[in-house]
């Protein structure tokens, strides 16, 4: 795991001012280490722990899905597995309060080359262990619809 991954995680997780809602990592092209993904995969956060943040979370999910869908649809671009860490702000439907959670989405869609899939699977635990203080919920997603399902599950208290 490249040192810049942990630095990015620490800024995301413990920064006094949160500037990103999504940070994304992938295995480099030579399958040697995990690196932060391109800037377009690092999505900004403008609202934190205010009511607008729940709306921004929905917009960010949409933007993330658009990036993933564009990659899946582009025949000239290889599908890559990714570790996507997202900060979800949502209104808990049980008690009506605004809540925030970090979640790691292990994204590995169909069509990923076998070597990429195997490297991703065998590197996931090491990646999580390398992130200082990582305690976020970890979920696997292979289809875009599974990402859509995360926010309603948080709101209903099904994910903790």
PDB file of N, CA, C and O in Angstrom, residues 65-115:
ATOM      1  N   UNK A  65     -22.001   6.979  -9.227  1.00  0.00           N
ATOM      2  CA  UNK A  65     -22.584   5.991 -10.134  1.00  0.00           C
ATOM      3  C   UNK A  65     -22.372   6.379 -11.595  1.00  0.00           C
ATOM      4  O   UNK A  65     -22.143   5.517 -12.433  1.00  0.00           O
ATOM      5  N   UNK A  66     -22.417   7.674 -11.896  1.00  0.00           N
ATOM      6  CA  UNK A  66     -22.166   8.133 -13.267  1.00  0.00           C
ATOM      7  C   UNK A  66     -20.736   7.824 -13.691  1.00  0.00           C
ATOM      8  O   UNK A  66     -20.496   7.384 -14.818  1.00  0.00           O
ATOM      9  N   UNK A  67     -19.776   8.033 -12.791  1.00  0.00           N
ATOM     10  CA  UNK A  67     -18.375   7.692 -13.096  1.00  0.00           C
ATOM     11  C   UNK A  67     -18.224   6.190 -13.341  1.00  0.00           C
ATOM     12  O   UNK A  67     -17.565   5.765 -14.301  1.00  0.00           O
ATOM     13  N   UNK A  68     -18.826   5.391 -12.470  1.00  0.00           N
ATOM     14  CA  UNK A  68     -18.725   3.934 -12.605  1.00  0.00           C
ATOM     15  C   UNK A  68     -19.425   3.453 -13.876  1.00  0.00           C
ATOM     16  O   UNK A  68     -18.888   2.611 -14.604  1.00  0.00           O
ATOM     17  N   UNK A  69     -20.599   4.002 -14.172  1.00  0.00           N
ATOM     18  CA  UNK A  69     -21.353   3.603 -15.362  1.00  0.00           C
ATOM     19  C   UNK A  69     -20.600   3.979 -16.637  1.00  0.00           C
ATOM     20  O   UNK A  69     -20.581   3.209 -17.607  1.00  0.00           O
ATOM     21  N   UNK A  70     -19.973   5.163 -16.638  1.00  0.00           N
ATOM     22  CA  UNK A  70     -19.203   5.590 -17.807  1.00  0.00           C
ATOM     23  C   UNK A  70     -18.040   4.639 -18.058  1.00  0.00           C
ATOM     24  O   UNK A  70     -17.756   4.281 -19.208  1.00  0.00           O
ATOM     25  N   UNK A  71     -17.379   4.214 -16.997  1.00  0.00           N
ATOM     26  CA  UNK A  71     -16.274   3.268 -17.154  1.00  0.00           C
ATOM     27  C   UNK A  71     -16.787   1.923 -17.674  1.00  0.00           C
ATOM     28  O   UNK A  71     -16.182   1.319 -18.551  1.00  0.00           O
ATOM     29  N   UNK A  72     -17.915   1.461 -17.147  1.00  0.00           N
ATOM     30  CA  UNK A  72     -18.472   0.184 -17.590  1.00  0.00           C
ATOM     31  C   UNK A  72     -18.894   0.228 -19.057  1.00  0.00           C
ATOM     32  O   UNK A  72     -18.776  -0.764 -19.771  1.00  0.00           O
ATOM     33  N   UNK A  73     -19.372   1.394 -19.503  1.00  0.00           N
ATOM     34  CA  UNK A  73     -19.891   1.520 -20.872  1.00  0.00           C
ATOM     35  C   UNK A  73     -18.799   1.774 -21.906  1.00  0.00           C
ATOM     36  O   UNK A  73     -19.019   1.561 -23.100  1.00  0.00           O
ATOM     37  N   UNK A  74     -17.629   2.215 -21.465  1.00  0.00           N
ATOM     38  CA  UNK A  74     -16.544   2.575 -22.380  1.00  0.00           C
ATOM     39  C   UNK A  74     -15.719   1.346 -22.734  1.00  0.00           C
ATOM     40  O   UNK A  74     -14.970   0.827 -21.913  1.00  0.00           O
ATOM     41  N   UNK A  75     -15.845   0.899 -23.981  1.00  0.00           N
ATOM     42  CA  UNK A  75     -15.105  -0.285 -24.426  1.00  0.00           C
ATOM     43  C   UNK A  75     -13.603  -0.042 -24.505  1.00  0.00           C
ATOM     44  O   UNK A  75     -12.815  -0.986 -24.530  1.00  0.00           O
ATOM     45  N   UNK A  76     -13.186   1.214 -24.578  1.00  0.00           N
ATOM     46  CA  UNK A  76     -11.761   1.537 -24.675  1.00  0.00           C
ATOM     47  C   UNK A  76     -11.092   1.663 -23.308  1.00  0.00           C
ATOM     48  O   UNK A  76      -9.897   1.880 -23.218  1.00  0.00           O
ATOM     49  N   UNK A  77     -11.865   1.549 -22.262  1.00  0.00           N
ATOM     50  CA  UNK A  77     -11.330   1.687 -20.910  1.00  0.00           C
ATOM     51  C   UNK A  77     -11.578   0.385 -20.144  1.00  0.00           C
ATOM     52  O   UNK A  77     -12.688  -0.142 -20.168  1.00  0.00           O
ATOM     53  N   UNK A  78     -10.553  -0.120 -19.486  1.00  0.00           N
ATOM     54  CA  UNK A  78     -10.744  -1.357 -18.734  1.00  0.00           C
ATOM     55  C   UNK A  78     -11.484  -1.089 -17.435  1.00  0.00           C
ATOM     56  O   UNK A  78     -11.292  -0.052 -16.806  1.00  0.00           O
ATOM     57  N   UNK A  79     -12.346  -2.020 -17.079  1.00  0.00           N
ATOM     58  CA  UNK A  79     -13.036  -1.935 -15.798  1.00  0.00           C
ATOM     59  C   UNK A  79     -12.039  -2.280 -14.700  1.00  0.00           C
ATOM     60  O   UNK A  79     -11.325  -3.266 -14.804  1.00  0.00           O
ATOM     61  N   UNK A  80     -12.013  -1.454 -13.672  1.00  0.00           N
ATOM     62  CA  UNK A  80     -11.073  -1.694 -12.586  1.00  0.00           C
ATOM     63  C   UNK A  80     -11.806  -1.840 -11.262  1.00  0.00           C
ATOM     64  O   UNK A  80     -12.735  -1.094 -10.986  1.00  0.00           O
ATOM     65  N   UNK A  81     -11.356  -2.775 -10.441  1.00  0.00           N
ATOM     66  CA  UNK A  81     -11.896  -2.830  -9.087  1.00  0.00           C
ATOM     67  C   UNK A  81     -11.340  -1.655  -8.289  1.00  0.00           C
ATOM     68  O   UNK A  81     -10.235  -1.173  -8.568  1.00  0.00           O
ATOM     69  N   UNK A  82     -12.117  -1.190  -7.326  1.00  0.00           N
ATOM     70  CA  UNK A  82     -11.698  -0.035  -6.533  1.00  0.00           C
ATOM     71  C   UNK A  82     -12.150  -0.198  -5.093  1.00  0.00           C
ATOM     72  O   UNK A  82     -13.156  -0.838  -4.809  1.00  0.00           O
ATOM     73  N   UNK A  83     -11.410   0.460  -4.216  1.00  0.00           N
ATOM     74  CA  UNK A  83     -11.846   0.632  -2.840  1.00  0.00           C
ATOM     75  C   UNK A  83     -12.365   2.057  -2.774  1.00  0.00           C
ATOM     76  O   UNK A  83     -11.605   3.004  -2.984  1.00  0.00           O
ATOM     77  N   UNK A  84     -13.635   2.224  -2.494  1.00  0.00           N
ATOM     78  CA  UNK A  84     -14.275   3.537  -2.470  1.00  0.00           C
ATOM     79  C   UNK A  84     -14.694   3.808  -1.020  1.00  0.00           C
ATOM     80  O   UNK A  84     -15.517   3.079  -0.470  1.00  0.00           O
ATOM     81  N   UNK A  85     -14.117   4.830  -0.420  1.00  0.00           N
ATOM     82  CA  UNK A  85     -14.498   5.202   0.940  1.00  0.00           C
ATOM     83  C   UNK A  85     -15.349   6.460   0.835  1.00  0.00           C
ATOM     84  O   UNK A  85     -14.932   7.456   0.243  1.00  0.00           O
ATOM     85  N   UNK A  86     -16.554   6.373   1.399  1.00  0.00           N
ATOM     86  CA  UNK A  86     -17.501   7.477   1.284  1.00  0.00           C
ATOM     87  C   UNK A  86     -18.026   7.863   2.654  1.00  0.00           C
ATOM     88  O   UNK A  86     -18.255   6.998   3.494  1.00  0.00           O
ATOM     89  N   UNK A  87     -18.205   9.163   2.844  1.00  0.00           N
ATOM     90  CA  UNK A  87     -18.832   9.660   4.061  1.00  0.00           C
ATOM     91  C   UNK A  87     -20.304   9.908   3.744  1.00  0.00           C
ATOM     92  O   UNK A  87     -20.631  10.749   2.918  1.00  0.00           O
ATOM     93  N   UNK A  88     -21.174   9.137   4.370  1.00  0.00           N
ATOM     94  CA  UNK A  88     -22.616   9.256   4.186  1.00  0.00           C
ATOM     95  C   UNK A  88     -23.191  10.145   5.273  1.00  0.00           C
ATOM     96  O   UNK A  88     -23.031   9.848   6.458  1.00  0.00           O
ATOM     97  N   UNK A  89     -23.868  11.218   4.906  1.00  0.00           N
ATOM     98  CA  UNK A  89     -24.719  11.972   5.822  1.00  0.00           C
ATOM     99  C   UNK A  89     -26.138  11.577   5.468  1.00  0.00           C
ATOM    100  O   UNK A  89     -26.516  11.586   4.286  1.00  0.00           O
ATOM    101  N   UNK A  90     -26.925  11.209   6.458  1.00  0.00           N
ATOM    102  CA  UNK A  90     -28.297  10.781   6.202  1.00  0.00           C
ATOM    103  C   UNK A  90     -29.157  11.060   7.421  1.00  0.00           C
ATOM    104  O   UNK A  90     -28.656  11.244   8.521  1.00  0.00           O
ATOM    105  N   UNK A  91     -30.468  11.107   7.192  1.00  0.00           N
ATOM    106  CA  UNK A  91     -31.417  11.303   8.286  1.00  0.00           C
ATOM    107  C   UNK A  91     -31.927   9.930   8.698  1.00  0.00           C
ATOM    108  O   UNK A  91     -32.514   9.205   7.882  1.00  0.00           O
ATOM    109  N   UNK A  92     -31.680   9.567   9.935  1.00  0.00           N
ATOM    110  CA  UNK A  92     -32.103   8.278  10.471  1.00  0.00           C
ATOM    111  C   UNK A  92     -33.627   8.278  10.594  1.00  0.00           C
ATOM    112  O   UNK A  92     -34.204   9.126  11.272  1.00  0.00           O
ATOM    113  N   UNK A  93     -34.283   7.356   9.911  1.00  0.00           N
ATOM    114  CA  UNK A  93     -35.744   7.322   9.902  1.00  0.00           C
ATOM    115  C   UNK A  93     -36.320   6.848  11.233  1.00  0.00           C
ATOM    116  O   UNK A  93     -37.493   7.047  11.502  1.00  0.00           O
ATOM    117  N   UNK A  94     -35.505   6.263  12.073  1.00  0.00           N
ATOM    118  CA  UNK A  94     -35.982   5.790  13.377  1.00  0.00           C
ATOM    119  C   UNK A  94     -36.150   6.962  14.344  1.00  0.00           C
ATOM    120  O   UNK A  94     -37.183   7.112  14.982  1.00  0.00           O
ATOM    121  N   UNK A  95     -35.132   7.825  14.439  1.00  0.00           N
ATOM    122  CA  UNK A  95     -35.238   8.940  15.387  1.00  0.00           C
ATOM    123  C   UNK A  95     -35.192  10.318  14.727  1.00  0.00           C
ATOM    124  O   UNK A  95     -35.260  11.335  15.412  1.00  0.00           O
ATOM    125  N   UNK A  96     -35.049  10.380  13.404  1.00  0.00           N
ATOM    126  CA  UNK A  96     -35.115  11.640  12.679  1.00  0.00           C
ATOM    127  C   UNK A  96     -33.902  12.544  12.806  1.00  0.00           C
ATOM    128  O   UNK A  96     -33.928  13.691  12.399  1.00  0.00           O
ATOM    129  N   UNK A  97     -32.810  12.025  13.335  1.00  0.00           N
ATOM    130  CA  UNK A  97     -31.626  12.876  13.490  1.00  0.00           C
ATOM    131  C   UNK A  97     -30.661  12.679  12.320  1.00  0.00           C
ATOM    132  O   UNK A  97     -30.592  11.612  11.724  1.00  0.00           O
ATOM    133  N   UNK A  98     -29.900  13.743  12.050  1.00  0.00           N
ATOM    134  CA  UNK A  98     -28.873  13.693  11.021  1.00  0.00           C
ATOM    135  C   UNK A  98     -27.691  12.895  11.563  1.00  0.00           C
ATOM    136  O   UNK A  98     -27.227  13.138  12.675  1.00  0.00           O
ATOM    137  N   UNK A  99     -27.235  11.931  10.790  1.00  0.00           N
ATOM    138  CA  UNK A  99     -26.164  11.042  11.215  1.00  0.00           C
ATOM    139  C   UNK A  99     -25.142  10.941  10.087  1.00  0.00           C
ATOM    140  O   UNK A  99     -25.491  11.071   8.923  1.00  0.00           O
ATOM    141  N   UNK A 100     -23.901  10.696  10.441  1.00  0.00           N
ATOM    142  CA  UNK A 100     -22.855  10.515   9.441  1.00  0.00           C
ATOM    143  C   UNK A 100     -22.081   9.241   9.694  1.00  0.00           C
ATOM    144  O   UNK A 100     -21.821   8.887  10.851  1.00  0.00           O
ATOM    145  N   UNK A 101     -21.740   8.529   8.632  1.00  0.00           N
ATOM    146  CA  UNK A 101     -20.975   7.275   8.729  1.00  0.00           C
ATOM    147  C   UNK A 101     -19.999   7.182   7.569  1.00  0.00           C
ATOM    148  O   UNK A 101     -20.302   7.595   6.458  1.00  0.00           O
ATOM    149  N   UNK A 102     -18.861   6.590   7.841  1.00  0.00           N
ATOM    150  CA  UNK A 102     -17.913   6.253   6.788  1.00  0.00           C
ATOM    151  C   UNK A 102     -18.168   4.819   6.373  1.00  0.00           C
ATOM    152  O   UNK A 102     -18.456   3.958   7.213  1.00  0.00           O
ATOM    153  N   UNK A 103     -18.047   4.558   5.078  1.00  0.00           N
ATOM    154  CA  UNK A 103     -18.257   3.209   4.559  1.00  0.00           C
ATOM    155  C   UNK A 103     -17.210   2.936   3.488  1.00  0.00           C
ATOM    156  O   UNK A 103     -16.850   3.829   2.719  1.00  0.00           O
ATOM    157  N   UNK A 104     -16.712   1.721   3.478  1.00  0.00           N
ATOM    158  CA  UNK A 104     -15.796   1.276   2.429  1.00  0.00           C
ATOM    159  C   UNK A 104     -16.584   0.366   1.494  1.00  0.00           C
ATOM    160  O   UNK A 104     -17.125  -0.660   1.916  1.00  0.00           O
ATOM    161  N   UNK A 105     -16.652   0.761   0.241  1.00  0.00           N
ATOM    162  CA  UNK A 105     -17.308  -0.048  -0.777  1.00  0.00           C
ATOM    163  C   UNK A 105     -16.214  -0.739  -1.577  1.00  0.00           C
ATOM    164  O   UNK A 105     -15.374  -0.080  -2.189  1.00  0.00           O
ATOM    165  N   UNK A 106     -16.207  -2.062  -1.523  1.00  0.00           N
ATOM    166  CA  UNK A 106     -15.268  -2.831  -2.345  1.00  0.00           C
ATOM    167  C   UNK A 106     -15.970  -3.070  -3.680  1.00  0.00           C
ATOM    168  O   UNK A 106     -16.851  -3.907  -3.787  1.00  0.00           O
ATOM    169  N   UNK A 107     -15.597  -2.273  -4.687  1.00  0.00           N
ATOM    170  CA  UNK A 107     -16.241  -2.292  -5.992  1.00  0.00           C
ATOM    171  C   UNK A 107     -15.453  -3.194  -6.939  1.00  0.00           C
ATOM    172  O   UNK A 107     -14.286  -2.941  -7.240  1.00  0.00           O
ATOM    173  N   UNK A 108     -16.088  -4.267  -7.381  1.00  0.00           N
ATOM    174  CA  UNK A 108     -15.441  -5.193  -8.315  1.00  0.00           C
ATOM    175  C   UNK A 108     -16.512  -5.710  -9.280  1.00  0.00           C
ATOM    176  O   UNK A 108     -17.109  -6.767  -9.060  1.00  0.00           O
ATOM    177  N   UNK A 109     -16.782  -4.957 -10.352  1.00  0.00           N
ATOM    178  CA  UNK A 109     -17.871  -5.315 -11.262  1.00  0.00           C
ATOM    179  C   UNK A 109     -17.523  -6.509 -12.147  1.00  0.00           C
ATOM    180  O   UNK A 109     -16.356  -6.887 -12.295  1.00  0.00           O
ATOM    181  N   UNK A 110     -18.560  -7.081 -12.737  1.00  0.00           N
ATOM    182  CA  UNK A 110     -18.336  -8.129 -13.734  1.00  0.00           C
ATOM    183  C   UNK A 110     -17.512  -7.532 -14.870  1.00  0.00           C
ATOM    184  O   UNK A 110     -17.587  -6.345 -15.147  1.00  0.00           O
ATOM    185  N   UNK A 111     -16.737  -8.341 -15.517  1.00  0.00           N
ATOM    186  CA  UNK A 111     -15.930  -7.872 -16.638  1.00  0.00           C
ATOM    187  C   UNK A 111     -14.523  -7.473 -16.250  1.00  0.00           C
ATOM    188  O   UNK A 111     -13.711  -7.154 -17.115  1.00  0.00           O
ATOM    189  N   UNK A 112     -14.213  -7.478 -14.958  1.00  0.00           N
ATOM    190  CA  UNK A 112     -12.848  -7.179 -14.516  1.00  0.00           C
ATOM    191  C   UNK A 112     -11.977  -8.383 -14.848  1.00  0.00           C
ATOM    192  O   UNK A 112     -12.375  -9.532 -14.648  1.00  0.00           O
ATOM    193  N   UNK A 113     -10.781  -8.119 -15.367  1.00  0.00           N
ATOM    194  CA  UNK A 113      -9.869  -9.220 -15.708  1.00  0.00           C
ATOM    195  C   UNK A 113      -9.539 -10.046 -14.475  1.00  0.00           C
ATOM    196  O   UNK A 113      -9.492  -9.525 -13.355  1.00  0.00           O
ATOM    197  N   UNK A 114      -9.288 -11.316 -14.699  1.00  0.00           N
ATOM    198  CA  UNK A 114      -9.054 -12.247 -13.594  1.00  0.00           C
ATOM    199  C   UNK A 114      -7.878 -11.794 -12.718  1.00  0.00           C
ATOM    200  O   UNK A 114      -7.980 -11.810 -11.490  1.00  0.00           O
ATOM    201  N   UNK A 115      -6.786 -11.357 -13.328  1.00  0.00           N
ATOM    202  CA  UNK A 115      -5.618 -10.936 -12.543  1.00  0.00           C
ATOM    203  C   UNK A 115      -5.978  -9.745 -11.653  1.00  0.00           C
ATOM    204  O   UNK A 115      -5.586  -9.704 -10.485  1.00  0.00           O
TER     205      UNK A 115
END
